[in-house]
XYZ file of C-alpha atoms in Angstrom:
543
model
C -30.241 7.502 -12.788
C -30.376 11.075 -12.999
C -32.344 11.152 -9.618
C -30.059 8.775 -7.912
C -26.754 9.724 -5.716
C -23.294 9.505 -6.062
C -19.856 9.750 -3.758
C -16.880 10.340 -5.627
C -13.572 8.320 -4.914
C -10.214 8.985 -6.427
C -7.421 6.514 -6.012
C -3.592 7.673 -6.573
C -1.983 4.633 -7.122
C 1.911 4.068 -7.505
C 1.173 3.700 -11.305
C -2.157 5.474 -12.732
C -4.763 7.677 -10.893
C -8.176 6.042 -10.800
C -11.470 7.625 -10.126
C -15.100 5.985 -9.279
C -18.635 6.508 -9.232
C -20.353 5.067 -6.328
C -23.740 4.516 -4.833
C -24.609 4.484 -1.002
C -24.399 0.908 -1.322
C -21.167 0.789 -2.377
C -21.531 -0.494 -5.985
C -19.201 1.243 -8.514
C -21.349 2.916 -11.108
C -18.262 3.753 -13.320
C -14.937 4.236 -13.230
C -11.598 5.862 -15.207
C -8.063 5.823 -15.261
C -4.811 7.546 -16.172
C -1.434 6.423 -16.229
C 0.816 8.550 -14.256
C 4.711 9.546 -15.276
C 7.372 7.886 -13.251
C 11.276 8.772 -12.997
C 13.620 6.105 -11.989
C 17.116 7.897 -12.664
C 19.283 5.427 -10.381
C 18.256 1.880 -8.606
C 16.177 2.649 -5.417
C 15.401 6.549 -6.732
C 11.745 7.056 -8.011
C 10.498 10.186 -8.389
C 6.966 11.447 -9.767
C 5.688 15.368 -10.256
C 2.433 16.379 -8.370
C 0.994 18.588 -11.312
C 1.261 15.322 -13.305
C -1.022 14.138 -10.489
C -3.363 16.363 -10.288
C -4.048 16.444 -14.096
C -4.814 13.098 -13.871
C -7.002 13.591 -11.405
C -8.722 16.198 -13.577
C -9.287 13.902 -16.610
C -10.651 10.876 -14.733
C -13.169 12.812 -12.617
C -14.144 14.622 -15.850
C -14.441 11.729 -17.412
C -16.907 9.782 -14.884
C -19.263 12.785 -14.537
C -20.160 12.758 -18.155
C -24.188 12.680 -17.873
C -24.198 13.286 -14.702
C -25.522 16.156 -12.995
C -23.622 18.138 -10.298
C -25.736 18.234 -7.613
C -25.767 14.382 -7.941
C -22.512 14.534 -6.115
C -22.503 14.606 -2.675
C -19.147 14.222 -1.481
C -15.119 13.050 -2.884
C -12.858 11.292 -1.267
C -9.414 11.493 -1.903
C -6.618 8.310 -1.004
C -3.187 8.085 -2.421
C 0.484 6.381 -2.343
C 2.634 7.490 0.973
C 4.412 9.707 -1.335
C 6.332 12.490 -0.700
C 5.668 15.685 -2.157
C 7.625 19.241 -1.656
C 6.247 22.620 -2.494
C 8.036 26.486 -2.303
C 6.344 29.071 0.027
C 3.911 30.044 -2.718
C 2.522 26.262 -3.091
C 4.726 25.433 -6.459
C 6.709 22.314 -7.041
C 10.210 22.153 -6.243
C 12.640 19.590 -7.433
C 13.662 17.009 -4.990
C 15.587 15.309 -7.553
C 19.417 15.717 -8.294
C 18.520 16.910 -11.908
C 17.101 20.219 -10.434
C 14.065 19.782 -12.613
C 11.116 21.142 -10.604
C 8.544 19.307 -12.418
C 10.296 15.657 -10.300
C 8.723 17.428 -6.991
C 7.490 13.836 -5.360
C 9.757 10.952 -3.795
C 7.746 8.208 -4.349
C 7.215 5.785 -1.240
C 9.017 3.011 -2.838
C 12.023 4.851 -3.013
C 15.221 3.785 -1.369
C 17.352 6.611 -0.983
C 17.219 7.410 2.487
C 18.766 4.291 4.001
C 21.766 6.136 5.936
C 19.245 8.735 7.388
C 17.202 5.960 8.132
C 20.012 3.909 9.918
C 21.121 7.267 11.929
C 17.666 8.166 13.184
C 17.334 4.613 14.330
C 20.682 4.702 16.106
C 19.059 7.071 18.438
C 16.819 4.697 20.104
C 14.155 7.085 20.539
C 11.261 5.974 22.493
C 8.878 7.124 19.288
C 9.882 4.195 17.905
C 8.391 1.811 18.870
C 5.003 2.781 17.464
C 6.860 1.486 14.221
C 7.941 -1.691 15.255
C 11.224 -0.568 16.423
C 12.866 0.764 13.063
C 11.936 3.522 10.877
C 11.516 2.270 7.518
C 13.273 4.026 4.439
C 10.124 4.299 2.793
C 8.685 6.435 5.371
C 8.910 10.738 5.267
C 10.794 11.581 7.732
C 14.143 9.648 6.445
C 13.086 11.094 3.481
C 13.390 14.845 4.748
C 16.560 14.256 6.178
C 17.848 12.941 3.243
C 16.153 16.149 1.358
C 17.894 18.518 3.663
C 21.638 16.871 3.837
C 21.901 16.337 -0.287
C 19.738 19.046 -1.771
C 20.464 21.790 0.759
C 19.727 24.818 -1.940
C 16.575 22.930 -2.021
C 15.508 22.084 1.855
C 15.915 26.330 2.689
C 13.322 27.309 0.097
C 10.577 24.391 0.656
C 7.484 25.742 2.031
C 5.329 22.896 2.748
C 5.858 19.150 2.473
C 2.472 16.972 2.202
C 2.071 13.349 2.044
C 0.174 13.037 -1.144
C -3.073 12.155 0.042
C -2.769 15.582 1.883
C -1.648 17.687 -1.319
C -4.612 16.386 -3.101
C -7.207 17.804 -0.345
C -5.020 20.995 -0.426
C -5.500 21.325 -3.873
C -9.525 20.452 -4.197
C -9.904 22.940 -1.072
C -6.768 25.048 -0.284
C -7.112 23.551 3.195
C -3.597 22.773 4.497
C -5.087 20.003 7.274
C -3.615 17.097 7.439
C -4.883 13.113 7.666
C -4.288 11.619 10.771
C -3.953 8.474 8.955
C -0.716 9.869 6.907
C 0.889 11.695 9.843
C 0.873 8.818 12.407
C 1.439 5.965 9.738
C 4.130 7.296 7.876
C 5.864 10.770 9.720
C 6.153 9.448 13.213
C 3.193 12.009 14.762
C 1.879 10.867 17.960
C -1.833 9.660 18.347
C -2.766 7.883 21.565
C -5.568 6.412 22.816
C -6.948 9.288 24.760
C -7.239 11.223 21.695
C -4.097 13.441 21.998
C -1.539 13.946 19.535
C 0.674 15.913 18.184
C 4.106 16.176 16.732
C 7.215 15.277 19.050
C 9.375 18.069 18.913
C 12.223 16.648 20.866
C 12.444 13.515 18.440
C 12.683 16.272 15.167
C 15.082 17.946 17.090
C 16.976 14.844 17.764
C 17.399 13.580 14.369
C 18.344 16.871 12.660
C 14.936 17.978 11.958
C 14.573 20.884 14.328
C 13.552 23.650 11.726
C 10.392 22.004 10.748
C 9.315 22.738 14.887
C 9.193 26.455 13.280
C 6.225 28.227 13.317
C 3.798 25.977 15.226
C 5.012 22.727 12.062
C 3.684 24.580 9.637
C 5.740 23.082 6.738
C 4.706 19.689 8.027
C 1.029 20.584 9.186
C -0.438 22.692 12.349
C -4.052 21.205 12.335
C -4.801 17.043 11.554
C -7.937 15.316 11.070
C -9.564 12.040 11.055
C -9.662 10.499 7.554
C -13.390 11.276 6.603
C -13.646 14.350 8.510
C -14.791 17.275 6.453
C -11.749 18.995 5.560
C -13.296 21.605 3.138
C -15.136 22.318 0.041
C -14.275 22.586 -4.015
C -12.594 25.848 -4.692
C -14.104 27.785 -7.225
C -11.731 27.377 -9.653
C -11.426 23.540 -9.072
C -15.445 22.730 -9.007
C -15.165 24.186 -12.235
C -12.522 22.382 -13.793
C -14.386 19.332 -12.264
C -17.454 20.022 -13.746
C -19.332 19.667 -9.967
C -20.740 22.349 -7.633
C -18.112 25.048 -5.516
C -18.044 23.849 -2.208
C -18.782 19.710 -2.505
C -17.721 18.714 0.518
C -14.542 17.211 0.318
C -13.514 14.401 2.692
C -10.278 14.194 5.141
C -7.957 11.682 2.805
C -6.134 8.529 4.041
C -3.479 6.430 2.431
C -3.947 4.059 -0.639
C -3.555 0.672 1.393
C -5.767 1.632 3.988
C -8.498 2.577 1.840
C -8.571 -0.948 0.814
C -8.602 -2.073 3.625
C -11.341 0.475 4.877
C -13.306 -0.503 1.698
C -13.459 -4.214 2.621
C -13.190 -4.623 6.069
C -17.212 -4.238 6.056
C -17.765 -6.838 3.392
C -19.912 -9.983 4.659
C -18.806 -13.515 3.385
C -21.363 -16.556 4.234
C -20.470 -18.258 7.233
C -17.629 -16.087 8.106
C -17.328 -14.248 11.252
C -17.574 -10.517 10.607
C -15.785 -9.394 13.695
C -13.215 -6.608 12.411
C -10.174 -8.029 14.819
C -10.771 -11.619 13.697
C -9.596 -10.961 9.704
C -6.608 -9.678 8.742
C -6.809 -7.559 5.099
C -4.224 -8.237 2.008
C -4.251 -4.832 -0.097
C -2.128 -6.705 -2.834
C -0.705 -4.154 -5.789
C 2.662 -3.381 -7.022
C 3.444 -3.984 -3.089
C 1.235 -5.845 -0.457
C 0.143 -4.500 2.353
C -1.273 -6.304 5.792
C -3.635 -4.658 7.846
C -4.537 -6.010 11.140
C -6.854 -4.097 13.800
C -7.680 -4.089 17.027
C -9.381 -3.153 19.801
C -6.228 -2.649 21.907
C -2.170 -1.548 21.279
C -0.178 -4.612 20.191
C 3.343 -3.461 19.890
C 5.059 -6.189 17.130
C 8.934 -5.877 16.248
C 9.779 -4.781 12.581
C 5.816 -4.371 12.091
C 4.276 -0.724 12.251
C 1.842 0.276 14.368
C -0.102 0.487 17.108
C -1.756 3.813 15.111
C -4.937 4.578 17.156
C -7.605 5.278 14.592
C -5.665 5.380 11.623
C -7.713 3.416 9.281
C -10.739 2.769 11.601
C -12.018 4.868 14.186
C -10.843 3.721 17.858
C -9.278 0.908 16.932
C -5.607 0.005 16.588
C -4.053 -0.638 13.593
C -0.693 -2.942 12.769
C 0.710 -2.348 9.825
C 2.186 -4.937 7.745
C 3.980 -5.658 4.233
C 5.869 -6.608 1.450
C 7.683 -3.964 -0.378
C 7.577 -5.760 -4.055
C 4.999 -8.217 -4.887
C 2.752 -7.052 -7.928
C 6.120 -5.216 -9.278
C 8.103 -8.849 -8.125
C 5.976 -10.509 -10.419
C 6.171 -8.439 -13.337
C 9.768 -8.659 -12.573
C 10.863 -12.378 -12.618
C 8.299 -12.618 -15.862
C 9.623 -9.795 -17.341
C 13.411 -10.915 -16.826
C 12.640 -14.880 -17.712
C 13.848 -15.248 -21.655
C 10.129 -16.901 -22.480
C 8.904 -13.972 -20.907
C 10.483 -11.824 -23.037
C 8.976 -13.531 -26.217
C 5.610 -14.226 -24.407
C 4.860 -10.355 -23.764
C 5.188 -9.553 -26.923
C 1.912 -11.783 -27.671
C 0.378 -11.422 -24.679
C -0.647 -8.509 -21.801
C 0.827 -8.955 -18.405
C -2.581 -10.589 -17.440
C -3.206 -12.727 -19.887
C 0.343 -14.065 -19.637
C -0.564 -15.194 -16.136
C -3.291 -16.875 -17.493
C -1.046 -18.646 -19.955
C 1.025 -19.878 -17.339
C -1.894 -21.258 -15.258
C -2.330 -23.163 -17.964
C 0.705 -24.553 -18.431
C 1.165 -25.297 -14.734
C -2.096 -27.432 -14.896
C -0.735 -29.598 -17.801
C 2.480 -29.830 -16.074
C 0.793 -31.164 -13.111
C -1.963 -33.360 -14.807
C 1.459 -34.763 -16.826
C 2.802 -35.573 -13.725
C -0.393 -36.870 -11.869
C -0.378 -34.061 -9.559
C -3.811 -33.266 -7.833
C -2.285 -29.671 -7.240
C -0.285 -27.616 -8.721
C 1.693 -26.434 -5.914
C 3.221 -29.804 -6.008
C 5.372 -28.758 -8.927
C 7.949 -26.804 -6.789
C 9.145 -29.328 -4.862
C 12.530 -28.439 -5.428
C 12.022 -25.098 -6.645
C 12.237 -22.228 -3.741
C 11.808 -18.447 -3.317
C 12.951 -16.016 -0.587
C 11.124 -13.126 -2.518
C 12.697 -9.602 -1.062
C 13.878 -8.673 -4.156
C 13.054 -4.806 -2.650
C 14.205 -5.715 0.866
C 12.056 -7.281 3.621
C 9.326 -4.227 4.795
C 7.778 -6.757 7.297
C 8.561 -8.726 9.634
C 11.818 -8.463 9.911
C 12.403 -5.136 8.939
C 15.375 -4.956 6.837
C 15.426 -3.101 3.997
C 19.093 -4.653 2.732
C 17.692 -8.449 2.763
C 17.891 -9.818 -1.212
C 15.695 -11.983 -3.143
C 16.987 -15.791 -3.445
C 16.242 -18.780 -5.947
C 17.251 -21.772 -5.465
C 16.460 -24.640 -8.268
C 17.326 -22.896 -11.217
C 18.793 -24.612 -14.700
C 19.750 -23.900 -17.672
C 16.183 -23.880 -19.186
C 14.408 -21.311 -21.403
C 11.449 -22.845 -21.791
C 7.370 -21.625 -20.596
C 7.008 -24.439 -18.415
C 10.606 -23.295 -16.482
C 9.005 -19.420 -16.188
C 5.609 -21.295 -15.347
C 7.634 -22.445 -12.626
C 9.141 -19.421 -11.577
C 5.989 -17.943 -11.449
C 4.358 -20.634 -9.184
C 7.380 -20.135 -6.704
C 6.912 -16.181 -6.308
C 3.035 -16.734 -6.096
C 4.060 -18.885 -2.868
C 6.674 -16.918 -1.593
C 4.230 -14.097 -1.297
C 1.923 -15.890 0.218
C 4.875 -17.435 2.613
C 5.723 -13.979 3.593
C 2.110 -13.611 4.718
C 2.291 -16.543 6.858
C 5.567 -15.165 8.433
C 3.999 -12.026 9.089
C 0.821 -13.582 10.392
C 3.071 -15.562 13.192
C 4.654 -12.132 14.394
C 1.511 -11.022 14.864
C 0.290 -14.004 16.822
C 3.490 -13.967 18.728
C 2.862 -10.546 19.895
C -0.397 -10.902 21.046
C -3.165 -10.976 18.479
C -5.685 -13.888 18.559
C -5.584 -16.251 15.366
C -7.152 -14.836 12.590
C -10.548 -16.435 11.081
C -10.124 -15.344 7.788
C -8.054 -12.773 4.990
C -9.663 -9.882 2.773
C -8.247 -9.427 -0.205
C -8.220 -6.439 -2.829
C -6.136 -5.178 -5.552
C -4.529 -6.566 -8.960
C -3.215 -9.554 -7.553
C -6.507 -10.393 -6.563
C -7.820 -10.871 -10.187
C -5.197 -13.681 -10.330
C -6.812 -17.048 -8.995
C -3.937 -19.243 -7.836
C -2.273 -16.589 -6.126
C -5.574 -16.435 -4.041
C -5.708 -20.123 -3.671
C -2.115 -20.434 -2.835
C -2.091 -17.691 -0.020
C -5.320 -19.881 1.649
C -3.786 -22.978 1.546
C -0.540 -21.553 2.741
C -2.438 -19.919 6.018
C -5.112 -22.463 6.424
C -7.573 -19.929 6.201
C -10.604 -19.188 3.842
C -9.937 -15.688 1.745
C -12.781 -13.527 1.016
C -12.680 -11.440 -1.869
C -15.389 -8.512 -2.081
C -18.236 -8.909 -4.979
C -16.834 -5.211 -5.783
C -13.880 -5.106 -7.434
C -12.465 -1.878 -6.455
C -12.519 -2.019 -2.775
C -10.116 0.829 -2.472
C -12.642 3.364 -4.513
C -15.026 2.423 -2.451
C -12.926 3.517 0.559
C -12.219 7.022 -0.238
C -15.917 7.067 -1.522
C -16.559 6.329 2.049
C -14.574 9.106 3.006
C -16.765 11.314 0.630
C -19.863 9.842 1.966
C -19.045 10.723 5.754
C -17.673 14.143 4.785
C -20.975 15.065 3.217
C -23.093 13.611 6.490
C -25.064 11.309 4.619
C -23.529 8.592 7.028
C -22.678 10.622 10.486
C -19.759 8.157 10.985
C -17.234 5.928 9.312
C -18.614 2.973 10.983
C -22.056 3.231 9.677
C -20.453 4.078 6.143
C -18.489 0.768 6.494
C -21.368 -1.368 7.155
C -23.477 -0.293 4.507
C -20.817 0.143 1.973
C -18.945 -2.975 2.670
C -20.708 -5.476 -0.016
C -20.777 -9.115 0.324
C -17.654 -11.562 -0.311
C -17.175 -14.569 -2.338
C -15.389 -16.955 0.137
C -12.281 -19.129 -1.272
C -11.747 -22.245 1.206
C -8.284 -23.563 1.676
C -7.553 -26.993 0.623
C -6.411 -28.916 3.202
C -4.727 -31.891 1.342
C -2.166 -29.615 0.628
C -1.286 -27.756 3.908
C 1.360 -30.322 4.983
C 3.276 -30.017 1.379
C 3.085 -25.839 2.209
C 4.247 -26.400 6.289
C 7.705 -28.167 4.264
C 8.053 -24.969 2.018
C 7.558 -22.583 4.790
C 10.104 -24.280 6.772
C 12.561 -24.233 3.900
C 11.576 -20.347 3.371
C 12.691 -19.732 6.595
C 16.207 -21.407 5.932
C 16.002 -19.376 2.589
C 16.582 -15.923 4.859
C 19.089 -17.559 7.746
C 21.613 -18.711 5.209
C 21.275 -15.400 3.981
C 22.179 -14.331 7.386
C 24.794 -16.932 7.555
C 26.466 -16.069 4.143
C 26.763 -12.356 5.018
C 28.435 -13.532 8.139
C 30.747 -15.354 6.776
C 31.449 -12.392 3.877
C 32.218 -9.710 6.851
């Protein structure tokens, strides 16, 4: 092992930061985590600190080196949450958090804060927009400035850079200030088209109260971007050392969490599966779910993101898709359920899921059911407990139950359980019609990565919902092995992302949908669907 090579990918999730040894096949050799601090002062406000971050970071790239020698390492790739994080002129934190506290110097991307500023910059119609499927979302940066600059004033006048968080992490291995392409155009409205210019739109900052950042050629926001994978720089001195590797490891261009994921698995080969990249659509499923969707040409699709030219994969288009709670949803509705309660004191969150597949197959084997699905027959979801992120874009839309009684028992939370595992994967199926509607051809087949991918039924249920076989990558941690990529192509051992994909992709183990059940699912979707309009129809009535 000691003559063999390694790529180095470190994943900043919403929860933990998560580092991986990987081989130029792909194959994690190891791997480490850290749980990360999280502030949630008020509903919809999270905040995190980006030295809390970067420790992390530290201890689990320490920790998978041990034994290893430095000049193994040929390159690190960095991907991380669509966070947002502020820094003073001289590159320290500063608080973006009503306590003042500088340490709270990241808005995470699930916060909710910025809906007004949202809502305003979307009153302005500006033609920018529609490279985000018509809307700005809330979750996106720049609502989040504006928000920064109109309540925390004292604040916004001494900020000296703001960096997506994939982008502060590359700053701090290198003391490059480049930014990704892949964070700029996904989630701060840059412009990337498909002759290969971009740049920011000054008129559209200007327009929605953003003007300053224009200053000085954007250099709060970022004067030169490159393409994730690009070699953005190498370990600092100081850095290499605290990471026990060599000064001056090349260090790879980052890109966001979800589309590492997705640039970690779009490669992978299932048997008898077409491998064409614009015939699969990829499920990065964590504490949300994210659905990416390339192609080889712009599809613009209302209240879905995108076209981004070469944001996850080079020169091709990618739609961007999701569902703001799912993984969290879960641990919600389990968590608030009284057997839940008592259950989690025995079990951990995963093994409580396993629990309740159990249950649900002795309910249904009780019952003479030949699926389990069949147990929520009168038991629906509309699951946008967070608001609806995709397809229909509306942050305010509520979570709905309907088929609840007074019932404390495991096989009632079984239930609820069962009916969030299909409204998830009804929300895919609602997404993957706006896509068809647009324009895209019908997908062959769904990758699928993340924690909700170690659960079984929730894979089963989202291919029998769809009609479509899932595959799910041999490795595990497909979104490692994306900002490994990243490393790999930053140190020239592949000369391009493509080639990187294909021989890091892995192989897939293929779940088939069972068609005996897709008529029982085409009933639920329907009523899904009725879930949201007499949501519509209630407000309506309300106003």
């Amino acid at each position: 092992m000691d003559q063999d090579i390694f790529f180095i990918g470190v994943d900043v999730g919403s929860g933990s930061v998560r580092a991986a040894l990987v081989n130029e096949k792909g194959s994690v050799i190891r791997s480490s985590v850290k749980n990360l601090k999280t502030w949630k002062l008020k509903p919809g406000f999270y905040e995190q600190s980006s030295d809390d971050v970067w420790q992390c970071c530290e201890y689990v790239i320490k920790d998978i080196l041990a034994g290893i020698k430095p000049q193994q390492i040929k390159g690190l790739g960095f991907d991380a949450t669509c966070s947002l994080v502020a820094l003073d002129g001289n590159g320290n934190s500063i608080s973006v958090s009503e306590t003042g506290n500088n340490y709270q110097n990241i808005i995470m991307w699930m916060d909710h804060r910025a809906y007004e500023e949202a809502s305003l910059i979307n009153k302005t119609g500006h033609d920018i927009l529609k490279y985000v499927g018509g809307k700005v979302s809330l979750e996106m940066e720049i609502p989040k400035l504006l928000w920064l600059k109109k309540h925390l004033p004292q604040v916004w006048s001494k900020c000296g850079y703001f960096f997506d968080l994939p982008d502060f992490l590359t700053w701090k291995a290198t003391g490059s200030q480049t930014r990704s392409l892949c964070s700029l155009v996904c989630k701060w409205n840059y412009e990337c088209l498909s002759s290969g210019e971009h740049g920011w739109n000054a008129n559209f900052l200007n327009e929605v109260g953003l003007g300053d950042l224009v200053e000085n050629d954007f250099v709060k926001i970022g004067k030169k971007v490159l393409m994730p994978g690009e070699f953005c720089g190498g370990l600092l001195p100081n850095v290499a050392t605290s990471f026990g590797l060599l000064v001056n490891t090349p260090v790879a261009t980052s890109i966001i969490d979800a589309h590492a994921g997705g640039l970690g698995m779009i490669g992978s080969v299932g048997e008898n599966i077409d491998n064409t990249m614009s015939s699969r659509l990829s499920l990065i499923c964590g504490t949300s779910t994210c659905h990416m969707a390339v192609n080889k040409n712009p599809i613009m699709v209302n209240g879905i993101w995108g076209p981004y030219f070469s944001a996850m994969v080079p020169n091709m288009w990618l739609n961007e898709a999701g569902q703001s709670a799912s993984g969290m949803l879960l641990d919600h509705v389990i968590s608030g359920h009284p057997a839940g309660i008592e259950l989690l004191k025995t079990y951990s969150t995963g093994n409580l899921r396993s629990h309740l597949r159990q249950v649900l197959s002795k309910m249904a084997e009780g019952k003479q059911y030949q699926d389990v699905s069949l147990l929520t027959r009168d038991f629906h979801m509309w699951p946008d407990f967070h608001g609806n992120r995709s397809p229909l874009a509306d942050p305010t839309l509520a979570g709905t139950i309907v088929g609840l009684k007074i019932d404390n028992s495991e096989e009632n939370l079984a239930l609820l359980y069962l009916a969030t595992l299909q409204a998830l994967a009804y929300g895919t199926r609602h997404i993957i019609e706006a896509l068809m509607q647009a324009g895209y051809k019908p997908f062959k087949s769904l990758l699928i990565c993340g924690g909700l991918a170690k659960d079984p039924l929730f894979i089963q249920i989202q291919a029998d919902t769809v009609g479509l076989p899932i595959l799910k990558p041999l490795e595990k941690e497909s979104v490692l092995v994306g900002s490994a990529i990243l490393g790999a192509c930053a140190s020239q051992y592949f000369n391009n992302v493509q080639t990187a994909i294909q021989n890091m992709g892995g192989k897939s183990h293929v779940i088939q949908p069972s068609l005996s059940i897709k008529s029982f699912h085409d009933k639920k979707f329907k009523v899904f669907i009725q879930l949201f309009q007499d949501q519509i129809k209630y407000r309506s009535i309300m106003n």
